Tab-separated table of C-alpha atoms in Angstrom:
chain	number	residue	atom	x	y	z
A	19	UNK	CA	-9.685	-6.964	28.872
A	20	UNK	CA	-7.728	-4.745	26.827
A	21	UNK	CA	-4.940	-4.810	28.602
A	22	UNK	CA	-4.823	-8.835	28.499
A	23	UNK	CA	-5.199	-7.877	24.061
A	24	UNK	CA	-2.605	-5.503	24.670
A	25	UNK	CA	-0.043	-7.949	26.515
A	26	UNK	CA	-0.474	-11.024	24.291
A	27	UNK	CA	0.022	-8.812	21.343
A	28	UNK	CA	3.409	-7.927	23.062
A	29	UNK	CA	4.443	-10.724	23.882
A	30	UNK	CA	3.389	-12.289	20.053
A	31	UNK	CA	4.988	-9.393	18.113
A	32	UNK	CA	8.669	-10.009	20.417
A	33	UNK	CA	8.903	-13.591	20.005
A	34	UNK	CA	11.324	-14.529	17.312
A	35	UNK	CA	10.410	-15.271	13.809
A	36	UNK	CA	11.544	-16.808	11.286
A	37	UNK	CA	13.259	-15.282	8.873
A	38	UNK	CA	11.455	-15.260	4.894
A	39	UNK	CA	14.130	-16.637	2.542
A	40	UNK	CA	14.420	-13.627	-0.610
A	41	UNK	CA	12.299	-15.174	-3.697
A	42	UNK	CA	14.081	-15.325	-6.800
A	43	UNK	CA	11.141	-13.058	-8.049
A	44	UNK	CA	11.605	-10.004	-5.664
A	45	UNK	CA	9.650	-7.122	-5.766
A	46	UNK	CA	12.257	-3.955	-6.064
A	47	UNK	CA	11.260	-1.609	-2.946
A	48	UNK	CA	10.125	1.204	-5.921
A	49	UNK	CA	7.935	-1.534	-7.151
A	50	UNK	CA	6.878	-2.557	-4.098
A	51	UNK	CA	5.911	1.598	-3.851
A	52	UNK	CA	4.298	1.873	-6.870
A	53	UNK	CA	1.873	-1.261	-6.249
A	54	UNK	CA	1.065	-0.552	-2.372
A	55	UNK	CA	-0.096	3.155	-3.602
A	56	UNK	CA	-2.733	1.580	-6.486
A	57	UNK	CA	-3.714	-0.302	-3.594
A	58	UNK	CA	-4.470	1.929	-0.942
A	59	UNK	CA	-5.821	4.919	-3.912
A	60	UNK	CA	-8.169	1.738	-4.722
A	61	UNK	CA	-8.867	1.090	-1.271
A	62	UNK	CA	-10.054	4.551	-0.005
A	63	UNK	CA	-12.130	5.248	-3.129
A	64	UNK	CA	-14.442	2.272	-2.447
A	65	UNK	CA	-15.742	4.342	-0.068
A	66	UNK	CA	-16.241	7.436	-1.732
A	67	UNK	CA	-19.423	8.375	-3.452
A	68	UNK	CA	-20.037	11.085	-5.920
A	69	UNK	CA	-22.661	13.676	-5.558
A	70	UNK	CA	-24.351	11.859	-8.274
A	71	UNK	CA	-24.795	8.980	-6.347
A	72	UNK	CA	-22.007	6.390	-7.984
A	73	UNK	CA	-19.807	4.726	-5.775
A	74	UNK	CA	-16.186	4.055	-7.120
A	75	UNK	CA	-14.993	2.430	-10.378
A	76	UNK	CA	-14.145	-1.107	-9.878
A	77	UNK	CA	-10.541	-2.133	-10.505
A	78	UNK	CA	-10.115	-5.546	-11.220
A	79	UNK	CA	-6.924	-7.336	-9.332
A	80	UNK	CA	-5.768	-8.640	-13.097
A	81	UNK	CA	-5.807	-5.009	-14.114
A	82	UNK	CA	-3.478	-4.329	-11.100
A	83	UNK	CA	-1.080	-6.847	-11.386
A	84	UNK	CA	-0.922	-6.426	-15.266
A	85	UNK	CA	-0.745	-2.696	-15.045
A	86	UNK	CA	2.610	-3.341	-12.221
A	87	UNK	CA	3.840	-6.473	-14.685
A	88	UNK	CA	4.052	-8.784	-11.385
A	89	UNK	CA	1.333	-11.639	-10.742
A	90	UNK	CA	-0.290	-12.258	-7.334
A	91	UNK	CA	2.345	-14.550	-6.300
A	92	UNK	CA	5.332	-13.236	-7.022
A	93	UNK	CA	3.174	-9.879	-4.796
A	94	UNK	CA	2.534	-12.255	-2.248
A	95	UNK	CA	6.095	-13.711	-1.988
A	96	UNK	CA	7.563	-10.321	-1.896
A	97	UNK	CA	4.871	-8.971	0.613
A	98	UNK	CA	5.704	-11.774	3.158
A	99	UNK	CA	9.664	-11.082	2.626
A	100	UNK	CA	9.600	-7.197	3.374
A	101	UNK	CA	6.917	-8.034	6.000
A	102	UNK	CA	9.521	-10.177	7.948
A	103	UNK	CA	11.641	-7.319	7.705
A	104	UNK	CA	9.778	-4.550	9.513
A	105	UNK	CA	12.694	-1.763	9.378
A	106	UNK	CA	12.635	-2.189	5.506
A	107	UNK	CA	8.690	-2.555	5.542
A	108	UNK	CA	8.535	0.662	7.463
A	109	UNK	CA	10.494	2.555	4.944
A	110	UNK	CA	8.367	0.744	2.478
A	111	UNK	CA	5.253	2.165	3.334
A	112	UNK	CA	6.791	5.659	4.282
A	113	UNK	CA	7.661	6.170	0.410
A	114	UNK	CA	4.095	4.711	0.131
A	115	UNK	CA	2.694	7.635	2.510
A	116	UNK	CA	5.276	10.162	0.421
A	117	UNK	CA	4.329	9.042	-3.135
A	118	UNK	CA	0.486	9.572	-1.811
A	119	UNK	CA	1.085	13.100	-0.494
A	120	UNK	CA	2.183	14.084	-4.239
A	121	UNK	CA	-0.230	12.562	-5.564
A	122	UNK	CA	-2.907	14.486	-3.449
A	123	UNK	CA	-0.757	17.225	-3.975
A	124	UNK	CA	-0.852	17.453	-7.679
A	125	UNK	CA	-4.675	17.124	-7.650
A	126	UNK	CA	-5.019	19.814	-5.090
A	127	UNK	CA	-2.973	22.167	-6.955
A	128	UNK	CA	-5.152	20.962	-10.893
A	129	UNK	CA	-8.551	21.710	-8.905
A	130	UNK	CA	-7.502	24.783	-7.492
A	131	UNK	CA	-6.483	25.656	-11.547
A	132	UNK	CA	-10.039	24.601	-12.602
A	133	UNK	CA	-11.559	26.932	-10.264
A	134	UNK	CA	-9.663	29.885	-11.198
A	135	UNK	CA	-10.514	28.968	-14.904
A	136	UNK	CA	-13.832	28.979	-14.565
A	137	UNK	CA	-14.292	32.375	-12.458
């Protein structure tokens, strides 16, 4: 059975597609950055819970887009345009994966101060 999964997703993901036209809107590949790592910082904390009990702080999508000065289409237009272009998409989300290292980074580093502050 999941070879049969395997082989239509093959044959799916090699078929030729068509090609997104660029909006006139365009997401810049930094903003595109910038946005995708809110998203997936927002994603993972919904499943984090402190030892007090509380789950994550709710971020609104309006805060989001607001906070990135792009609406949900203009996100969604741009999405569907770099998705179309996987090689560009790729190097997309390896920034993405890069800008979320540093950011992990940076806290690791401001914890590991605390700790030593408060020995």
């Amino acid at each position: 059975m999941k070879k049969r999964i395997f082989l239509i997703l093959l044959i799916f993901s090699c078929a030729p597609k068509e090609r997104i036209q660029k909006p006139e809107n365009l997401m810049t590949h930094t903003q595109m950055v910038y946005f995708l790592t809110d998203v997936n910082i927002i994603n993972a904390s919904r499943g984090y819970r402190t030892l007090d009990g509380t789950t994550y702080v709710t971020v609104h999508d309006s805060t989001l887009y607001s906070k990135h000065h792009v609406d949900s289409l203009q996100f969604a237009n741009s999405n569907a345009y770099y998705a179309s272009r996987p090689k560009e998409y790729i190097k997309i989300f390896e920034a993405v994966e890069k800008h979320i290292t540093r950011v992990k980074d940076s806290l690791d580093t401001k914890i590991k101060q605390a700790s030593k502050e408060s020995n």
